[in-house]
PDB file of C-alpha atoms in Angstrom:
ATOM      1  CA  GLY A   1       0.003  -0.007   0.143  1.00 64.00           C
ATOM      2  CA  ALA A   2       0.802   3.594  -0.254  1.00 70.00           C
ATOM      3  CA  VAL A   3       3.127   4.991   2.192  1.00 87.00           C
ATOM      4  CA  VAL A   4       3.490   8.148   4.242  1.00 92.00           C
ATOM      5  CA  SER A   5       6.401   8.676   6.331  1.00 93.00           C
ATOM      6  CA  GLN A   6       6.871  11.332   9.129  1.00 95.00           C
ATOM      7  CA  HIS A   7      10.211  12.804  10.392  1.00 95.00           C
ATOM      8  CA  PRO A   8      11.237  12.831  13.286  1.00 96.00           C
ATOM      9  CA  SER A   9       9.199  10.280  15.251  1.00 93.00           C
ATOM     10  CA  ARG A  10      10.014  11.862  18.434  1.00 95.00           C
ATOM     11  CA  VAL A  11      11.411  15.285  19.228  1.00 96.00           C
ATOM     12  CA  ILE A  12      12.070  17.024  22.637  1.00 97.00           C
ATOM     13  CA  CYS A  13      13.029  20.709  22.506  1.00 96.00           C
ATOM     14  CA  LYS A  14      13.374  23.654  24.845  1.00 96.00           C
ATOM     15  CA  SER A  15      10.584  26.103  25.350  1.00 97.00           C
ATOM     16  CA  GLY A  16      10.991  29.072  22.833  1.00 97.00           C
ATOM     17  CA  THR A  17      12.570  26.807  20.220  1.00 97.00           C
ATOM     18  CA  SER A  18      11.210  26.096  17.035  1.00 97.00           C
ATOM     19  CA  VAL A  19      10.573  22.587  15.700  1.00 97.00           C
ATOM     20  CA  LYS A  20      10.011  21.432  12.149  1.00 97.00           C
ATOM     21  CA  ILE A  21       8.191  18.269  11.366  1.00 97.00           C
ATOM     22  CA  GLU A  22       8.218  16.772   7.731  1.00 97.00           C
ATOM     23  CA  CYS A  23       5.553  14.662   6.164  1.00 96.00           C
ATOM     24  CA  ARG A  24       6.472  12.792   2.828  1.00 95.00           C
ATOM     25  CA  SER A  25       4.289  10.497   0.616  1.00 93.00           C
ATOM     26  CA  LEU A  26       6.922   8.073  -0.540  1.00 92.00           C
ATOM     27  CA  ASP A  27       5.372   6.346  -3.674  1.00 89.00           C
ATOM     28  CA  PHE A  28       2.489   8.752  -4.814  1.00 89.00           C
ATOM     29  CA  GLN A  29       2.040  12.344  -5.204  1.00 89.00           C
ATOM     30  CA  ALA A  30       0.017  14.363  -2.797  1.00 89.00           C
ATOM     31  CA  THR A  31      -1.523  17.734  -3.492  1.00 86.00           C
ATOM     32  CA  THR A  32      -3.233  17.892  -0.396  1.00 89.00           C
ATOM     33  CA  MET A  33      -2.088  16.994   3.080  1.00 92.00           C
ATOM     34  CA  PHE A  34      -3.657  17.138   6.261  1.00 93.00           C
ATOM     35  CA  TRP A  35      -2.174  18.142   9.799  1.00 95.00           C
ATOM     36  CA  TYR A  36      -3.868  16.691  12.841  1.00 94.00           C
ATOM     37  CA  ARG A  37      -3.080  17.128  16.449  1.00 95.00           C
ATOM     38  CA  GLN A  38      -3.737  14.313  19.104  1.00 89.00           C
ATOM     39  CA  PHE A  39      -3.645  14.861  22.757  1.00 83.00           C
ATOM     40  CA  PRO A  40      -3.373  11.854  25.083  1.00 79.00           C
ATOM     41  CA  LYS A  41      -6.402   9.749  25.320  1.00 74.00           C
ATOM     42  CA  GLN A  42      -8.290  11.936  22.784  1.00 79.00           C
ATOM     43  CA  SER A  43      -9.211  11.840  19.118  1.00 83.00           C
ATOM     44  CA  LEU A  44      -7.322  13.571  16.211  1.00 88.00           C
ATOM     45  CA  MET A  45      -8.223  17.214  15.763  1.00 91.00           C
ATOM     46  CA  LEU A  46      -7.704  18.585  12.175  1.00 91.00           C
ATOM     47  CA  MET A  47      -5.338  21.509  12.617  1.00 95.00           C
ATOM     48  CA  ALA A  48      -4.898  22.745   8.791  1.00 94.00           C
ATOM     49  CA  THR A  49      -5.182  21.635   5.187  1.00 91.00           C
ATOM     50  CA  SER A  50      -2.080  21.709   3.435  1.00 89.00           C
ATOM     51  CA  ASN A  51      -2.199  22.304  -0.496  1.00 87.00           C
ATOM     52  CA  GLU A  52       0.706  22.113  -2.863  1.00 86.00           C
ATOM     53  CA  GLY A  53       1.801  25.419  -4.154  1.00 85.00           C
ATOM     54  CA  SER A  54      -0.616  27.343  -2.088  1.00 86.00           C
ATOM     55  CA  LYS A  55      -1.308  28.617   1.412  1.00 89.00           C
ATOM     56  CA  ALA A  56      -2.524  26.252   3.949  1.00 92.00           C
ATOM     57  CA  THR A  57      -6.357  26.632   5.215  1.00 92.00           C
ATOM     58  CA  TYR A  58      -6.404  26.548   8.989  1.00 94.00           C
ATOM     59  CA  GLU A  59      -9.263  25.141  11.050  1.00 92.00           C
ATOM     60  CA  GLN A  60     -10.846  27.818  13.330  1.00 92.00           C
ATOM     61  CA  GLY A  61      -8.872  28.278  16.741  1.00 93.00           C
ATOM     62  CA  VAL A  62      -5.665  27.171  15.260  1.00 95.00           C
ATOM     63  CA  GLU A  63      -2.860  30.099  15.011  1.00 94.00           C
ATOM     64  CA  LYS A  64      -1.456  30.031  11.737  1.00 93.00           C
ATOM     65  CA  ASP A  65       1.597  32.038  12.832  1.00 95.00           C
ATOM     66  CA  LYS A  66       2.347  29.638  15.475  1.00 96.00           C
ATOM     67  CA  PHE A  67       1.857  26.592  13.265  1.00 97.00           C
ATOM     68  CA  LEU A  68       3.472  27.137   9.942  1.00 96.00           C
ATOM     69  CA  ILE A  69       2.720  24.869   6.921  1.00 95.00           C
ATOM     70  CA  ASN A  70       4.617  24.490   3.957  1.00 92.00           C
ATOM     71  CA  HIS A  71       3.802  22.279   1.077  1.00 91.00           C
ATOM     72  CA  ALA A  72       6.522  23.169  -1.340  1.00 84.00           C
ATOM     73  CA  SER A  73       6.279  19.913  -3.562  1.00 90.00           C
ATOM     74  CA  LEU A  74       3.759  16.850  -4.294  1.00 91.00           C
ATOM     75  CA  THR A  75       5.360  14.700  -1.945  1.00 93.00           C
ATOM     76  CA  LEU A  76       6.431  16.901   1.159  1.00 95.00           C
ATOM     77  CA  SER A  77       4.448  19.022   3.775  1.00 95.00           C
ATOM     78  CA  THR A  78       6.203  20.518   6.621  1.00 96.00           C
ATOM     79  CA  LEU A  79       4.801  21.645   9.991  1.00 97.00           C
ATOM     80  CA  THR A  80       6.726  24.107  12.001  1.00 97.00           C
ATOM     81  CA  VAL A  81       5.959  24.774  15.467  1.00 97.00           C
ATOM     82  CA  THR A  82       7.342  28.316  16.248  1.00 97.00           C
ATOM     83  CA  SER A  83       8.289  29.502  19.726  1.00 96.00           C
ATOM     84  CA  ALA A  84       7.162  26.250  21.094  1.00 96.00           C
ATOM     85  CA  HIS A  85       5.879  25.997  24.827  1.00 96.00           C
ATOM     86  CA  PRO A  86       4.757  23.235  26.970  1.00 96.00           C
ATOM     87  CA  GLU A  87       1.335  23.434  25.976  1.00 95.00           C
ATOM     88  CA  ASP A  88       2.385  22.236  22.350  1.00 96.00           C
ATOM     89  CA  SER A  89       3.484  19.410  23.609  1.00 95.00           C
ATOM     90  CA  SER A  90       1.260  16.733  21.583  1.00 94.00           C
ATOM     91  CA  PHE A  91       1.284  13.870  19.093  1.00 93.00           C
ATOM     92  CA  TYR A  92       1.264  15.367  15.654  1.00 95.00           C
ATOM     93  CA  ILE A  93      -0.134  13.327  12.580  1.00 93.00           C
ATOM     94  CA  CYS A  94      -0.197  13.868   9.017  1.00 94.00           C
ATOM     95  CA  SER A  95      -2.274  12.468   6.257  1.00 93.00           C
ATOM     96  CA  ALA A  96      -1.878  12.559   2.525  1.00 91.00           C
ATOM     97  CA  ARG A  97      -4.546  12.168  -0.111  1.00 87.00           C
ATOM     98  CA  ARG A  98      -3.521  10.425  -3.122  1.00 82.00           C
ATOM     99  CA  GLY A  99      -4.562  11.842  -6.445  1.00 73.00           C
ATOM    100  CA  VAL A 100      -5.882  15.080  -7.246  1.00 70.00           C
ATOM    101  CA  GLU A 101      -9.650  14.069  -6.538  1.00 67.00           C
ATOM    102  CA  SER A 102     -11.560  15.029  -3.360  1.00 63.00           C
ATOM    103  CA  THR A 103     -12.287  11.587  -3.093  1.00 64.00           C
ATOM    104  CA  GLY A 104      -8.826  10.106  -3.058  1.00 70.00           C
ATOM    105  CA  GLU A 105      -7.733   7.779  -0.198  1.00 77.00           C
ATOM    106  CA  LEU A 106      -6.048   9.211   2.828  1.00 84.00           C
ATOM    107  CA  PHE A 107      -2.964   7.606   4.211  1.00 88.00           C
ATOM    108  CA  PHE A 108      -1.311   8.625   7.388  1.00 90.00           C
ATOM    109  CA  GLY A 109       2.118   8.890   8.680  1.00 92.00           C
ATOM    110  CA  GLU A 110       3.334   7.389  11.852  1.00 90.00           C
ATOM    111  CA  GLY A 111       2.926  10.476  13.872  1.00 91.00           C
ATOM    112  CA  SER A 112       5.587  12.817  15.632  1.00 94.00           C
ATOM    113  CA  ARG A 113       5.592  13.332  19.421  1.00 93.00           C
ATOM    114  CA  LEU A 114       6.647  16.692  20.300  1.00 96.00           C
ATOM    115  CA  THR A 115       7.711  17.215  23.969  1.00 96.00           C
ATOM    116  CA  VAL A 116       8.396  20.671  24.857  1.00 96.00           C
ATOM    117  CA  LEU A 117      10.426  21.133  28.122  1.00 96.00           C
TER     118      LEU A 117
ATOM    119  CA  ALA B   1     -21.592  20.138   9.757  1.00 77.00           C
ATOM    120  CA  GLN B   2     -20.571  16.419  10.552  1.00 85.00           C
ATOM    121  CA  SER B   3     -19.946  14.962  13.959  1.00 90.00           C
ATOM    122  CA  VAL B   4     -19.296  11.230  15.130  1.00 94.00           C
ATOM    123  CA  THR B   5     -20.120   9.698  18.353  1.00 94.00           C
ATOM    124  CA  GLN B   6     -18.407   6.637  19.689  1.00 95.00           C
ATOM    125  CA  LEU B   7     -20.363   5.047  22.689  1.00 91.00           C
ATOM    126  CA  GLY B   8     -17.875   3.550  25.052  1.00 90.00           C
ATOM    127  CA  SER B   9     -14.329   4.725  25.507  1.00 92.00           C
ATOM    128  CA  HIS B  10     -13.254   1.324  26.498  1.00 95.00           C
ATOM    129  CA  VAL B  11     -14.444  -1.961  25.492  1.00 97.00           C
ATOM    130  CA  SER B  12     -13.326  -5.112  26.910  1.00 97.00           C
ATOM    131  CA  VAL B  13     -13.850  -8.522  25.611  1.00 97.00           C
ATOM    132  CA  SER B  14     -12.384 -12.027  25.934  1.00 97.00           C
ATOM    133  CA  GLU B  15     -10.363 -13.636  23.337  1.00 97.00           C
ATOM    134  CA  GLY B  16     -12.559 -15.367  20.858  1.00 97.00           C
ATOM    135  CA  ALA B  17     -15.494 -13.372  21.861  1.00 98.00           C
ATOM    136  CA  LEU B  18     -17.470 -10.944  19.632  1.00 98.00           C
ATOM    137  CA  VAL B  19     -16.223  -7.367  19.134  1.00 98.00           C
ATOM    138  CA  LEU B  20     -18.737  -4.814  18.675  1.00 98.00           C
ATOM    139  CA  LEU B  21     -17.776  -1.152  18.499  1.00 98.00           C
ATOM    140  CA  ARG B  22     -20.355   1.394  18.231  1.00 97.00           C
ATOM    141  CA  CYS B  23     -20.401   4.729  16.035  1.00 97.00           C
ATOM    142  CA  ASN B  24     -23.337   7.010  15.346  1.00 97.00           C
ATOM    143  CA  TYR B  25     -22.760   9.920  12.953  1.00 95.00           C
ATOM    144  CA  SER B  26     -24.396  13.118  12.050  1.00 93.00           C
ATOM    145  CA  SER B  27     -23.960  14.817   8.733  1.00 87.00           C
ATOM    146  CA  SER B  28     -25.821  17.101   6.493  1.00 82.00           C
ATOM    147  CA  VAL B  29     -24.869  15.172   3.037  1.00 81.00           C
ATOM    148  CA  PRO B  30     -24.473  11.473   2.441  1.00 83.00           C
ATOM    149  CA  PRO B  31     -21.384  10.642   4.029  1.00 87.00           C
ATOM    150  CA  TYR B  32     -18.285   8.528   3.487  1.00 90.00           C
ATOM    151  CA  LEU B  33     -17.627   6.475   6.711  1.00 93.00           C
ATOM    152  CA  PHE B  34     -14.437   4.957   7.998  1.00 94.00           C
ATOM    153  CA  TRP B  35     -12.737   3.057  10.867  1.00 96.00           C
ATOM    154  CA  TYR B  36      -9.319   3.139  11.573  1.00 94.00           C
ATOM    155  CA  VAL B  37      -7.184   1.498  14.145  1.00 94.00           C
ATOM    156  CA  GLN B  38      -4.337   2.929  16.020  1.00 91.00           C
ATOM    157  CA  TYR B  39      -1.707   1.230  17.819  1.00 88.00           C
ATOM    158  CA  PRO B  40       0.447   2.962  20.475  1.00 82.00           C
ATOM    159  CA  ASN B  41       2.557   5.803  19.217  1.00 75.00           C
ATOM    160  CA  GLN B  42       1.857   5.050  15.548  1.00 80.00           C
ATOM    161  CA  GLY B  43      -0.470   6.397  12.887  1.00 81.00           C
ATOM    162  CA  LEU B  44      -3.682   5.265  11.836  1.00 87.00           C
ATOM    163  CA  GLN B  45      -4.629   2.156   9.506  1.00 90.00           C
ATOM    164  CA  LEU B  46      -7.491   2.052   7.594  1.00 90.00           C
ATOM    165  CA  LEU B  47      -9.581  -0.957   8.651  1.00 94.00           C
ATOM    166  CA  LEU B  48     -12.555  -0.510   6.122  1.00 94.00           C
ATOM    167  CA  LYS B  49     -14.576   2.152   4.422  1.00 91.00           C
ATOM    168  CA  TYR B  50     -18.124   2.869   3.205  1.00 93.00           C
ATOM    169  CA  THR B  51     -18.633   5.015   0.228  1.00 88.00           C
ATOM    170  CA  THR B  52     -21.387   3.546  -2.035  1.00 86.00           C
ATOM    171  CA  GLY B  53     -23.209   0.486  -2.886  1.00 88.00           C
ATOM    172  CA  ALA B  54     -23.341  -2.536  -0.354  1.00 91.00           C
ATOM    173  CA  THR B  55     -24.032  -1.115   3.155  1.00 93.00           C
ATOM    174  CA  LEU B  56     -22.045  -4.294   4.570  1.00 96.00           C
ATOM    175  CA  VAL B  57     -18.319  -3.609   4.380  1.00 96.00           C
ATOM    176  CA  LYS B  58     -15.681  -5.757   5.103  1.00 96.00           C
ATOM    177  CA  GLY B  59     -12.053  -4.823   5.949  1.00 95.00           C
ATOM    178  CA  ILE B  60      -8.776  -6.147   7.090  1.00 93.00           C
ATOM    179  CA  ASN B  61      -8.270  -8.384   9.777  1.00 93.00           C
ATOM    180  CA  GLY B  62     -11.621  -9.845   9.671  1.00 96.00           C
ATOM    181  CA  PHE B  63     -13.358  -6.595  10.721  1.00 97.00           C
ATOM    182  CA  GLU B  64     -16.539  -5.688   9.020  1.00 97.00           C
ATOM    183  CA  ALA B  65     -19.247  -3.127   9.511  1.00 98.00           C
ATOM    184  CA  GLU B  66     -22.770  -2.227   8.400  1.00 96.00           C
ATOM    185  CA  PHE B  67     -23.950   1.407   7.255  1.00 95.00           C
ATOM    186  CA  LYS B  68     -27.474   1.776   8.531  1.00 95.00           C
ATOM    187  CA  LYS B  69     -28.866   5.028   7.247  1.00 93.00           C
ATOM    188  CA  SER B  70     -31.925   4.881   9.071  1.00 93.00           C
ATOM    189  CA  GLU B  71     -30.089   4.455  12.272  1.00 95.00           C
ATOM    190  CA  THR B  72     -27.213   6.809  11.410  1.00 95.00           C
ATOM    191  CA  SER B  73     -24.922   4.187  12.449  1.00 96.00           C
ATOM    192  CA  PHE B  74     -21.762   2.343  11.450  1.00 97.00           C
ATOM    193  CA  HIS B  75     -20.875   0.057  14.025  1.00 98.00           C
ATOM    194  CA  LEU B  76     -17.781  -2.298  13.735  1.00 98.00           C
ATOM    195  CA  THR B  77     -17.798  -5.886  14.592  1.00 98.00           C
ATOM    196  CA  LYS B  78     -15.539  -8.978  14.555  1.00 98.00           C
ATOM    197  CA  PRO B  79     -16.673 -12.681  15.302  1.00 97.00           C
ATOM    198  CA  SER B  80     -13.817 -13.632  17.328  1.00 97.00           C
ATOM    199  CA  ALA B  81     -11.560 -11.313  19.003  1.00 97.00           C
ATOM    200  CA  HIS B  82      -7.811 -11.837  19.128  1.00 96.00           C
ATOM    201  CA  MET B  83      -5.033 -10.608  21.449  1.00 96.00           C
ATOM    202  CA  SER B  84      -3.398  -8.778  18.686  1.00 95.00           C
ATOM    203  CA  ASP B  85      -6.884  -6.604  18.040  1.00 96.00           C
ATOM    204  CA  ALA B  86      -6.140  -4.542  21.101  1.00 96.00           C
ATOM    205  CA  ALA B  87      -5.810  -1.073  20.220  1.00 96.00           C
ATOM    206  CA  GLU B  88      -7.580   2.308  19.682  1.00 94.00           C
ATOM    207  CA  TYR B  89     -10.488   2.277  17.069  1.00 96.00           C
ATOM    208  CA  PHE B  90     -11.478   5.541  15.760  1.00 95.00           C
ATOM    209  CA  CYS B  91     -14.644   6.111  13.591  1.00 96.00           C
ATOM    210  CA  ALA B  92     -14.519   8.921  11.165  1.00 94.00           C
ATOM    211  CA  VAL B  93     -16.905  10.861   8.731  1.00 92.00           C
ATOM    212  CA  SER B  94     -15.991  12.697   5.446  1.00 87.00           C
ATOM    213  CA  ASP B  95     -18.338  15.192   3.553  1.00 76.00           C
ATOM    214  CA  ARG B  96     -17.082  13.654   0.235  1.00 71.00           C
ATOM    215  CA  GLY B  97     -16.090  17.081  -0.799  1.00 65.00           C
ATOM    216  CA  LEU B  98     -19.738  18.223  -1.089  1.00 62.00           C
ATOM    217  CA  THR B  99     -19.688  20.776   1.371  1.00 59.00           C
ATOM    218  CA  GLY B 100     -16.214  22.493   0.074  1.00 58.00           C
ATOM    219  CA  GLY B 101     -14.630  20.681   2.965  1.00 56.00           C
ATOM    220  CA  GLY B 102     -12.264  19.132   0.704  1.00 60.00           C
ATOM    221  CA  ASN B 103     -13.329  15.608   1.989  1.00 68.00           C
ATOM    222  CA  LYS B 104     -11.771  16.253   5.264  1.00 77.00           C
ATOM    223  CA  LEU B 105     -12.204  13.702   7.729  1.00 85.00           C
ATOM    224  CA  THR B 106     -13.979  14.430  11.501  1.00 89.00           C
ATOM    225  CA  PHE B 107     -12.988  11.754  13.815  1.00 92.00           C
ATOM    226  CA  GLY B 108     -14.932  10.221  17.088  1.00 93.00           C
ATOM    227  CA  THR B 109     -13.180  10.365  20.214  1.00 91.00           C
ATOM    228  CA  GLY B 110     -12.091   6.742  20.023  1.00 93.00           C
ATOM    229  CA  THR B 111     -12.562   3.431  21.596  1.00 96.00           C
ATOM    230  CA  GLN B 112      -9.875   1.412  23.505  1.00 95.00           C
ATOM    231  CA  LEU B 113     -10.429  -2.080  22.866  1.00 97.00           C
ATOM    232  CA  LYS B 114      -8.817  -4.640  25.440  1.00 97.00           C
ATOM    233  CA  VAL B 115      -8.733  -8.113  24.903  1.00 97.00           C
ATOM    234  CA  GLU B 116      -8.488 -10.486  27.664  1.00 96.00           C
ATOM    235  CA  LEU B 117      -7.627 -14.214  27.945  1.00 92.00           C
TER     236      LEU B 117
END
């Protein structure tokens, strides 16, 4: 099946620093990728929709200046958590939609666990 | 707007027993429905999905789900639980892109399945 890879899988950083998480579709092109945040024992909350070559669309309540998303190519989207604080600690998961149709199947990355000290 | 309700945040069954995980949805348009499984510190893996056609959907690992429009339900079942089925299960609904939402997924809060000997 299609593979989506996230890197790093775990990252620990100091408060005030910025952290970049990559999401790659390894064997298909993804014009659209989604970024989710998952708190412990909770569901996935959609943060933003990332479209190749254009600005991301953020969900209500998500700070776009805090969570920078760049979808520079058809196989790579990045999420940068700027000036991270302990409350940003979470499990971040991306998904990539295969193909250009809105009904394309979604494939999820393995997730990236961010811990801000 | 769409929403998903998963009844029971924790379900415990004996190995070999029937697994039943409940999911009810709300959608203003005919939905696509999904079940995903998540193992600890991993991303999501698609178990099965309903788009159109047959309302009884079979997925991987012996799981199946039935779309019942009259009950707005999409319950997940497996005739005989195995220890390896212990994981978090998420039900999700998509708007098919019909509301301009780009086929985004809305997840339920998840059900933790425990399988006991």
